[in-house]
mmCIF file of C-alpha atoms in Angstrom:
data_model
loop_
_atom_site.group_PDB
_atom_site.id
_atom_site.type_symbol
_atom_site.label_atom_id
_atom_site.label_comp_id
_atom_site.label_asym_id
_atom_site.label_seq_id
_atom_site.Cartn_x
_atom_site.Cartn_y
_atom_site.Cartn_z
ATOM 1 C CA MET A 9 43.702 34.454 -1.663
ATOM 2 C CA ALA A 10 40.517 32.606 -0.574
ATOM 3 C CA LEU A 11 37.116 34.158 -1.163
ATOM 4 C CA PRO A 12 33.810 32.820 0.204
ATOM 5 C CA LEU A 13 31.011 31.961 -2.207
ATOM 6 C CA ILE A 14 27.973 33.493 -0.507
ATOM 7 C CA SER A 15 24.434 33.608 -1.871
ATOM 8 C CA ARG A 16 21.339 34.737 0.031
ATOM 9 C CA GLY A 17 23.308 34.710 3.255
ATOM 10 C CA GLN A 18 24.394 31.070 2.833
ATOM 11 C CA VAL A 19 28.001 29.996 2.290
ATOM 12 C CA LEU A 20 28.149 27.608 -0.664
ATOM 13 C CA GLY A 21 31.907 27.119 -0.718
ATOM 14 C CA ALA A 22 35.090 29.055 -1.464
ATOM 15 C CA LEU A 23 37.078 30.322 -4.440
ATOM 16 C CA THR A 24 40.838 30.147 -4.063
ATOM 17 C CA ILE A 25 43.464 31.918 -6.195
ATOM 18 C CA GLN A 26 47.166 31.178 -5.819
ATOM 19 C CA SER A 27 50.394 32.679 -7.205
ATOM 20 C CA GLU A 28 54.041 31.664 -7.113
ATOM 21 C CA ARG A 29 54.986 35.351 -6.571
ATOM 22 C CA GLU A 30 54.942 37.004 -3.175
ATOM 23 C CA SER A 31 52.512 39.892 -2.636
ATOM 24 C CA ALA A 32 50.769 39.020 -5.878
ATOM 25 C CA PHE A 33 47.387 40.298 -4.665
ATOM 26 C CA SER A 34 46.348 43.701 -3.423
ATOM 27 C CA ASN A 35 43.309 44.799 -1.390
ATOM 28 C CA GLU A 36 41.807 46.104 -4.630
ATOM 29 C CA ASP A 37 42.149 42.591 -6.095
ATOM 30 C CA VAL A 38 40.313 41.178 -3.097
ATOM 31 C CA THR A 39 37.447 43.654 -3.508
ATOM 32 C CA SER A 40 37.019 43.131 -7.242
ATOM 33 C CA LEU A 41 37.388 39.371 -7.097
ATOM 34 C CA GLN A 42 34.927 39.139 -4.186
ATOM 35 C CA THR A 43 32.351 40.803 -6.409
ATOM 36 C CA MET A 44 33.009 38.148 -9.025
ATOM 37 C CA ALA A 45 32.794 35.431 -6.345
ATOM 38 C CA ASP A 46 29.400 36.777 -5.219
ATOM 39 C CA GLN A 47 28.125 36.696 -8.779
ATOM 40 C CA LEU A 48 29.436 33.159 -9.199
ATOM 41 C CA ALA A 49 27.709 32.069 -5.957
ATOM 42 C CA ASN A 50 24.416 33.558 -7.115
ATOM 43 C CA ALA A 51 24.710 31.790 -10.458
ATOM 44 C CA ILE A 52 25.377 28.449 -8.730
ATOM 45 C CA GLU A 53 22.429 28.919 -6.361
ATOM 46 C CA ASN A 54 20.110 29.911 -9.207
ATOM 47 C CA ALA A 55 21.114 26.794 -11.115
ATOM 48 C CA ARG A 56 20.443 24.670 -8.042
ATOM 49 C CA LEU A 57 17.036 26.246 -7.513
ATOM 50 C CA PHE A 58 16.176 25.722 -11.171
ATOM 51 C CA GLU A 59 17.095 22.041 -10.908
ATOM 52 C CA GLN A 60 15.014 21.681 -7.733
ATOM 53 C CA THR A 61 12.066 23.464 -9.296
ATOM 54 C CA GLU A 62 12.290 21.291 -12.385
ATOM 55 C CA ALA A 63 12.459 18.159 -10.214
ATOM 56 C CA ARG A 64 9.454 19.308 -8.154
ATOM 57 C CA ALA A 65 7.505 19.979 -11.339
ATOM 58 C CA LYS A 66 8.242 16.441 -12.566
ATOM 59 C CA GLU A 67 7.207 15.005 -9.190
ATOM 60 C CA LEU A 68 3.957 16.948 -9.273
ATOM 61 C CA LEU A 69 3.297 15.716 -12.804
ATOM 62 C CA VAL A 70 3.750 12.090 -11.718
ATOM 63 C CA LEU A 71 1.442 12.580 -8.712
ATOM 64 C CA ASN A 72 -1.192 14.100 -10.984
ATOM 65 C CA ASP A 73 -0.855 11.207 -13.431
ATOM 66 C CA MET A 74 -1.283 8.783 -10.538
ATOM 67 C CA ALA A 75 -4.415 10.594 -9.328
ATOM 68 C CA ARG A 76 -5.935 10.297 -12.818
ATOM 69 C CA ALA A 77 -5.079 6.594 -12.997
ATOM 70 C CA TYR A 78 -6.786 6.026 -9.652
ATOM 71 C CA THR A 79 -10.016 7.624 -10.873
ATOM 72 C CA GLN A 80 -10.194 5.366 -13.933
ATOM 73 C CA THR A 81 -10.644 2.021 -12.157
ATOM 74 C CA MET A 82 -12.382 0.432 -9.184
ATOM 75 C CA ASP A 83 -10.370 -2.776 -9.562
ATOM 76 C CA VAL A 84 -8.422 -3.226 -6.331
ATOM 77 C CA GLU A 85 -5.613 -5.240 -7.913
ATOM 78 C CA LYS A 86 -5.095 -2.576 -10.580
ATOM 79 C CA LEU A 87 -4.920 0.072 -7.853
ATOM 80 C CA PHE A 88 -2.182 -1.896 -6.095
ATOM 81 C CA GLN A 89 -0.233 -2.080 -9.358
ATOM 82 C CA HIS A 90 -0.742 1.645 -10.036
ATOM 83 C CA THR A 91 0.631 2.424 -6.583
ATOM 84 C CA PHE A 92 3.821 0.489 -7.246
ATOM 85 C CA THR A 93 4.233 1.822 -10.785
ATOM 86 C CA TYR A 94 4.040 5.489 -9.804
ATOM 87 C CA THR A 95 6.087 5.009 -6.631
ATOM 88 C CA ASN A 96 8.809 3.464 -8.769
ATOM 89 C CA ARG A 97 8.736 6.523 -11.042
ATOM 90 C CA LEU A 98 9.438 8.837 -8.116
ATOM 91 C CA LEU A 99 11.610 6.753 -5.794
ATOM 92 C CA ASP A 100 13.867 3.734 -5.680
ATOM 93 C CA ALA A 101 11.102 1.149 -5.226
ATOM 94 C CA GLN A 102 12.764 -1.973 -6.575
ATOM 95 C CA ASN A 103 12.013 -3.495 -3.151
ATOM 96 C CA PHE A 104 8.413 -2.568 -2.371
ATOM 97 C CA TYR A 105 5.420 -3.879 -0.498
ATOM 98 C CA LEU A 106 1.848 -2.770 0.115
ATOM 99 C CA ALA A 107 0.017 -4.330 3.041
ATOM 100 C CA LEU A 108 -3.601 -3.915 4.136
ATOM 101 C CA PHE A 109 -4.695 -3.899 7.763
ATOM 102 C CA ASN A 110 -7.979 -5.480 8.886
ATOM 103 C CA ASP A 111 -8.943 -3.747 12.100
ATOM 104 C CA ARG A 112 -11.683 -6.251 12.888
ATOM 105 C CA SER A 113 -9.438 -9.327 12.747
ATOM 106 C CA LYS A 114 -6.250 -7.405 13.646
ATOM 107 C CA THR A 115 -4.410 -8.951 10.719
ATOM 108 C CA ILE A 116 -1.947 -7.653 8.136
ATOM 109 C CA GLU A 117 -2.127 -8.976 4.581
ATOM 110 C CA VAL A 118 0.594 -8.112 2.074
ATOM 111 C CA ARG A 119 -1.254 -7.561 -1.207
ATOM 112 C CA LEU A 120 1.686 -6.599 -3.417
ATOM 113 C CA LEU A 121 5.310 -7.668 -2.868
ATOM 114 C CA VAL A 122 8.181 -6.671 -5.172
ATOM 115 C CA GLU A 123 11.851 -7.546 -4.684
ATOM 116 C CA GLY A 124 14.506 -6.634 -7.211
ATOM 117 C CA ASN A 125 11.721 -5.255 -9.443
ATOM 118 C CA GLN A 126 10.189 -8.750 -9.585
ATOM 119 C CA ARG A 127 6.697 -9.373 -8.264
ATOM 120 C CA LEU A 128 6.625 -12.231 -5.755
ATOM 121 C CA ALA A 129 3.856 -14.244 -4.134
ATOM 122 C CA PRO A 130 2.872 -12.454 -0.891
ATOM 123 C CA PRO A 131 3.253 -14.235 2.461
ATOM 124 C CA GLU A 132 0.251 -15.488 4.415
ATOM 125 C CA PRO A 133 -1.717 -12.901 6.446
ATOM 126 C CA LYS A 134 -0.459 -12.505 10.007
ATOM 127 C CA GLN A 135 -1.679 -11.108 13.290
ATOM 128 C CA VAL A 136 -0.547 -7.632 14.345
ATOM 129 C CA VAL A 137 1.577 -8.276 17.418
ATOM 130 C CA GLY A 138 3.950 -5.300 17.258
ATOM 131 C CA ASN A 139 7.147 -7.233 16.500
ATOM 132 C CA GLY A 140 7.723 -5.927 12.967
ATOM 133 C CA LEU A 141 8.226 -2.584 11.254
ATOM 134 C CA THR A 142 4.857 -2.853 9.530
ATOM 135 C CA ASP A 143 3.174 -3.635 12.862
ATOM 136 C CA TRP A 144 4.919 -0.669 14.477
ATOM 137 C CA ILE A 145 3.738 1.735 11.773
ATOM 138 C CA ILE A 146 0.149 0.481 12.085
ATOM 139 C CA LEU A 147 0.053 0.610 15.874
ATOM 140 C CA ASN A 148 1.692 4.043 16.093
ATOM 141 C CA LYS A 149 0.119 5.534 12.941
ATOM 142 C CA VAL A 150 3.344 7.320 11.981
ATOM 143 C CA PRO A 151 5.901 6.838 9.177
ATOM 144 C CA VAL A 152 9.322 5.290 9.746
ATOM 145 C CA LEU A 153 12.489 6.471 7.991
ATOM 146 C CA ILE A 154 15.670 4.552 8.827
ATOM 147 C CA PRO A 155 18.434 5.761 6.482
ATOM 148 C CA LYS A 156 21.127 3.486 7.952
ATOM 149 C CA ASP A 157 21.960 1.165 10.866
ATOM 150 C CA VAL A 158 18.578 -0.478 10.388
ATOM 151 C CA GLU A 159 19.275 -3.386 12.754
ATOM 152 C CA LYS A 160 20.392 -1.032 15.507
ATOM 153 C CA GLU A 161 17.344 1.204 15.062
ATOM 154 C CA MET A 162 14.985 -1.767 15.012
ATOM 155 C CA GLN A 163 16.515 -3.066 18.208
ATOM 156 C CA ALA A 164 16.019 0.329 19.850
ATOM 157 C CA MET A 165 12.353 0.240 18.750
ATOM 158 C CA GLY A 166 11.895 -3.228 20.232
ATOM 159 C CA ILE A 167 11.357 -4.811 16.827
ATOM 160 C CA GLU A 168 12.504 -8.297 15.863
ATOM 161 C CA PHE A 169 14.930 -8.740 12.976
ATOM 162 C CA PRO A 170 13.400 -10.177 9.783
ATOM 163 C CA GLY A 171 15.143 -12.859 7.779
ATOM 164 C CA ARG A 172 16.892 -10.244 5.646
ATOM 165 C CA THR A 173 17.630 -6.802 7.076
ATOM 166 C CA ALA A 174 17.616 -3.794 4.762
ATOM 167 C CA GLN A 175 20.404 -1.204 4.676
ATOM 168 C CA SER A 176 17.802 1.604 4.520
ATOM 169 C CA TYR A 177 14.039 1.551 5.018
ATOM 170 C CA LEU A 178 11.082 3.875 4.482
ATOM 171 C CA GLY A 179 7.500 2.979 5.377
ATOM 172 C CA VAL A 180 4.382 5.130 5.717
ATOM 173 C CA PRO A 181 0.828 4.383 6.878
ATOM 174 C CA MET A 182 -2.169 4.606 4.566
ATOM 175 C CA MET A 183 -4.686 6.663 6.525
ATOM 176 C CA ILE A 184 -8.412 7.294 6.172
ATOM 177 C CA GLY A 185 -9.064 10.011 8.706
ATOM 178 C CA ALA A 186 -7.599 8.703 11.965
ATOM 179 C CA GLU A 187 -7.766 5.052 10.873
ATOM 180 C CA VAL A 188 -4.904 3.041 9.370
ATOM 181 C CA ILE A 189 -5.912 0.787 6.480
ATOM 182 C CA GLY A 190 -2.429 -0.330 5.483
ATOM 183 C CA VAL A 191 1.245 0.411 4.899
ATOM 184 C CA ILE A 192 3.380 1.209 1.870
ATOM 185 C CA ALA A 193 7.112 0.587 2.291
ATOM 186 C CA ILE A 194 10.289 0.646 0.216
ATOM 187 C CA GLN A 195 13.744 -0.547 1.202
ATOM 188 C CA SER A 196 17.236 -1.034 -0.101
ATOM 189 C CA TYR A 197 19.272 -4.108 0.740
ATOM 190 C CA THR A 198 22.510 -2.630 -0.642
ATOM 191 C CA GLN A 199 22.569 1.146 -0.029
ATOM 192 C CA GLU A 200 22.616 3.133 3.183
ATOM 193 C CA ASN A 201 21.100 6.645 3.144
ATOM 194 C CA ASN A 202 19.000 5.652 0.147
ATOM 195 C CA TYR A 203 16.001 7.681 1.343
ATOM 196 C CA THR A 204 15.627 11.232 2.638
ATOM 197 C CA ASN A 205 12.995 13.320 4.406
ATOM 198 C CA HIS A 206 11.891 14.554 0.990
ATOM 199 C CA ASP A 207 11.370 10.931 -0.055
ATOM 200 C CA LEU A 208 9.272 10.454 3.077
ATOM 201 C CA ASP A 209 7.097 13.402 2.025
ATOM 202 C CA LEU A 210 6.694 11.940 -1.472
ATOM 203 C CA LEU A 211 5.772 8.461 -0.227
ATOM 204 C CA SER A 212 3.326 9.992 2.268
ATOM 205 C CA ALA A 213 1.650 11.879 -0.599
ATOM 206 C CA ILE A 214 1.420 8.633 -2.568
ATOM 207 C CA ALA A 215 0.003 6.755 0.433
ATOM 208 C CA SER A 216 -2.596 9.468 1.022
ATOM 209 C CA GLN A 217 -3.967 9.164 -2.517
ATOM 210 C CA ALA A 218 -3.677 5.375 -2.554
ATOM 211 C CA ALA A 219 -5.580 5.024 0.730
ATOM 212 C CA VAL A 220 -8.618 6.902 -0.564
ATOM 213 C CA ALA A 221 -8.676 5.051 -3.893
ATOM 214 C CA ILE A 222 -8.207 1.588 -2.361
ATOM 215 C CA ASP A 223 -10.712 2.189 0.438
ATOM 216 C CA ASN A 224 -13.335 3.350 -2.064
ATOM 217 C CA ALA A 225 -12.688 0.337 -4.296
ATOM 218 C CA LEU A 226 -12.936 -2.109 -1.380
ATOM 219 C CA ARG A 227 -16.229 -0.563 -0.272
ATOM 220 C CA PHE A 228 -17.547 -0.671 -3.825
ATOM 221 C CA GLN A 229 -16.534 -4.325 -4.105
ATOM 222 C CA GLN A 230 -18.265 -5.172 -0.816
ATOM 223 C CA THR A 231 -21.430 -3.376 -1.936
ATOM 224 C CA GLN A 232 -21.454 -5.283 -5.222
ATOM 225 C CA ASN A 233 -20.903 -8.617 -3.465
ATOM 226 C CA ARG A 234 -23.637 -7.887 -0.970
ATOM 227 C CA ALA A 235 -26.074 -6.832 -3.707
ATOM 228 C CA GLN A 236 -25.318 -9.996 -5.682
ATOM 229 C CA PHE A 237 -25.733 -12.181 -2.611
ATOM 230 C CA GLU A 238 -29.033 -10.523 -1.657
ATOM 231 C CA ALA A 239 -30.345 -10.982 -5.208
ATOM 232 C CA VAL A 240 -29.522 -14.697 -5.009
ATOM 233 C CA MET A 241 -31.228 -14.973 -1.623
ATOM 234 C CA ARG A 242 -34.353 -13.269 -2.966
ATOM 235 C CA GLU A 243 -34.427 -15.733 -5.846
ATOM 236 C CA ILE A 244 -34.105 -18.657 -3.449
ATOM 237 C CA THR A 245 -36.876 -17.277 -1.238
ATOM 238 C CA THR A 246 -39.163 -16.860 -4.247
ATOM 239 C CA ARG A 247 -38.563 -20.439 -5.363
ATOM 240 C CA VAL A 248 -39.071 -21.842 -1.876
ATOM 241 C CA HIS A 249 -42.322 -19.934 -1.373
ATOM 242 C CA SER A 250 -43.658 -21.163 -4.703
ATOM 243 C CA SER A 251 -44.154 -24.651 -3.260
ATOM 244 C CA THR A 252 -46.438 -25.973 -0.499
ATOM 245 C CA ASN A 253 -44.781 -29.374 -0.287
ATOM 246 C CA PRO A 254 -42.362 -29.587 2.708
ATOM 247 C CA GLU A 255 -40.062 -32.056 0.991
ATOM 248 C CA ALA A 256 -39.924 -29.954 -2.176
ATOM 249 C CA ILE A 257 -39.251 -26.798 -0.130
ATOM 250 C CA LEU A 258 -36.324 -28.447 1.667
ATOM 251 C CA LYS A 259 -34.866 -29.825 -1.542
ATOM 252 C CA THR A 260 -35.164 -26.474 -3.292
ATOM 253 C CA ALA A 261 -33.601 -24.592 -0.360
ATOM 254 C CA VAL A 262 -30.617 -26.946 -0.089
ATOM 255 C CA ARG A 263 -30.015 -27.059 -3.853
ATOM 256 C CA GLU A 264 -30.229 -23.305 -4.406
ATOM 257 C CA VAL A 265 -28.126 -22.365 -1.369
ATOM 258 C CA SER A 266 -25.507 -24.909 -2.415
ATOM 259 C CA HIS A 267 -25.391 -23.528 -5.943
ATOM 260 C CA ALA A 268 -25.370 -19.887 -4.789
ATOM 261 C CA LEU A 269 -22.513 -20.312 -2.326
ATOM 262 C CA GLY A 270 -20.499 -22.865 -4.247
ATOM 263 C CA ARG A 271 -20.531 -25.160 -1.209
ATOM 264 C CA GLN A 272 -22.327 -28.330 -0.102
ATOM 265 C CA ALA A 273 -25.370 -27.602 2.037
ATOM 266 C CA TYR A 274 -27.765 -29.575 4.229
ATOM 267 C CA ILE A 275 -30.708 -28.927 6.543
ATOM 268 C CA GLU A 276 -30.926 -30.443 10.005
ATOM 269 C CA LEU A 277 -34.439 -30.851 11.369
ATOM 270 C CA THR A 278 -35.344 -31.129 15.019
ATOM 271 C CA ALA A 279 -36.452 -34.509 16.314
ATOM 272 C CA GLU A 280 -40.052 -33.334 16.378
ATOM 273 C CA GLU A 281 -39.927 -32.211 12.719
ATOM 274 C CA LYS A 282 -38.372 -35.501 11.710
ATOM 275 C CA LYS A 283 -41.333 -37.308 13.195
ATOM 276 C CA LEU A 284 -43.720 -35.038 11.289
ATOM 277 C CA ASN A 285 -41.711 -35.315 8.025
ATOM 278 C CA PRO A 286 -39.937 -38.690 8.160
ATOM 279 C CA GLY A 287 -38.921 -38.591 4.504
ATOM 280 C CA ALA A 288 -37.879 -34.992 4.332
ATOM 281 C CA LEU A 289 -34.111 -35.562 4.706
ATOM 282 C CA ARG A 290 -33.426 -38.476 2.437
ATOM 283 C CA ASP A 291 -30.529 -37.131 0.350
ATOM 284 C CA PHE A 292 -30.586 -33.367 0.793
ATOM 285 C CA ASP A 293 -26.899 -33.062 1.641
ATOM 286 C CA GLN A 294 -25.740 -34.640 -1.588
ATOM 287 C CA PHE A 295 -26.045 -31.545 -3.804
ATOM 288 C CA GLU A 296 -22.660 -30.552 -5.234
ATOM 289 C CA PRO A 297 -21.950 -26.881 -6.027
ATOM 290 C CA ASP A 298 -21.785 -26.222 -9.744
ATOM 291 C CA SER A 299 -20.227 -22.740 -9.567
ATOM 292 C CA GLU A 300 -17.529 -21.016 -7.573
ATOM 293 C CA LEU A 301 -17.974 -17.621 -5.993
ATOM 294 C CA PRO A 302 -15.247 -15.392 -4.520
ATOM 295 C CA ASP A 303 -14.492 -16.017 -0.845
ATOM 296 C CA SER A 304 -15.764 -12.547 -0.005
ATOM 297 C CA GLU A 305 -19.244 -13.722 -1.043
ATOM 298 C CA GLU A 306 -19.324 -16.712 1.286
ATOM 299 C CA GLU A 307 -21.878 -16.552 4.097
ATOM 300 C CA ASP A 308 -22.590 -18.880 6.958
#
């Protein structure tokens, strides 16, 4: 006798009962045992739902913890690390990368690269030319889930093979409104079907929060750098205006700009000015910078 295990209209499996005697079961046995089978199916489904609910509650807790961590820092590097840490708590992220996209220069820069749970030095920034999975996600502004046959799927998408092809891949864009600011991706080099549509939803939720936090931090950093640079320029202007001697003005300008930018500086006068101030450019280009500033603060 074989009885279906049905719960909420869905067949979960079957319960089979066997006997070595002929005609061991009657219609009454079928009816009574089917009732038991229905109860068993409901119990199994309830247990499954409980497990799913418990898992969803844990996922929500991790996402909430991540949101709190994001609000506690404006340090971009810490935000990158938070993104990996919480992704790894929810998904298999032992092979992970986070890349930022510069729309003005059309370049991709990997800011955090992890392989085998070991942080590696990121590769050099590269131009977006559409021949990689990261490029494809940025240009199309949609996530990519390739559970298996990654090489075959990449070929169908017109994407070149990297040096080492994953067995399964999941990458999602980091969006601010309709603009892509980067990509978060995870991959497995050993397991097919390592990621599901639910994993895609989770990574998209992570990317959504990460995009806002990272974008805010980058803007804050730019504002700070600009404010610092403008303060230095005001100081230089004040010092230059405090003198009426052309040679002293030029020396002060070159020295202060050199020190502020951490670079050698010089002033080139026109031929007419050189005639008017023949001694004004004796050694002005010899000032060495005595302090280093971040590249983001450099100005022409």
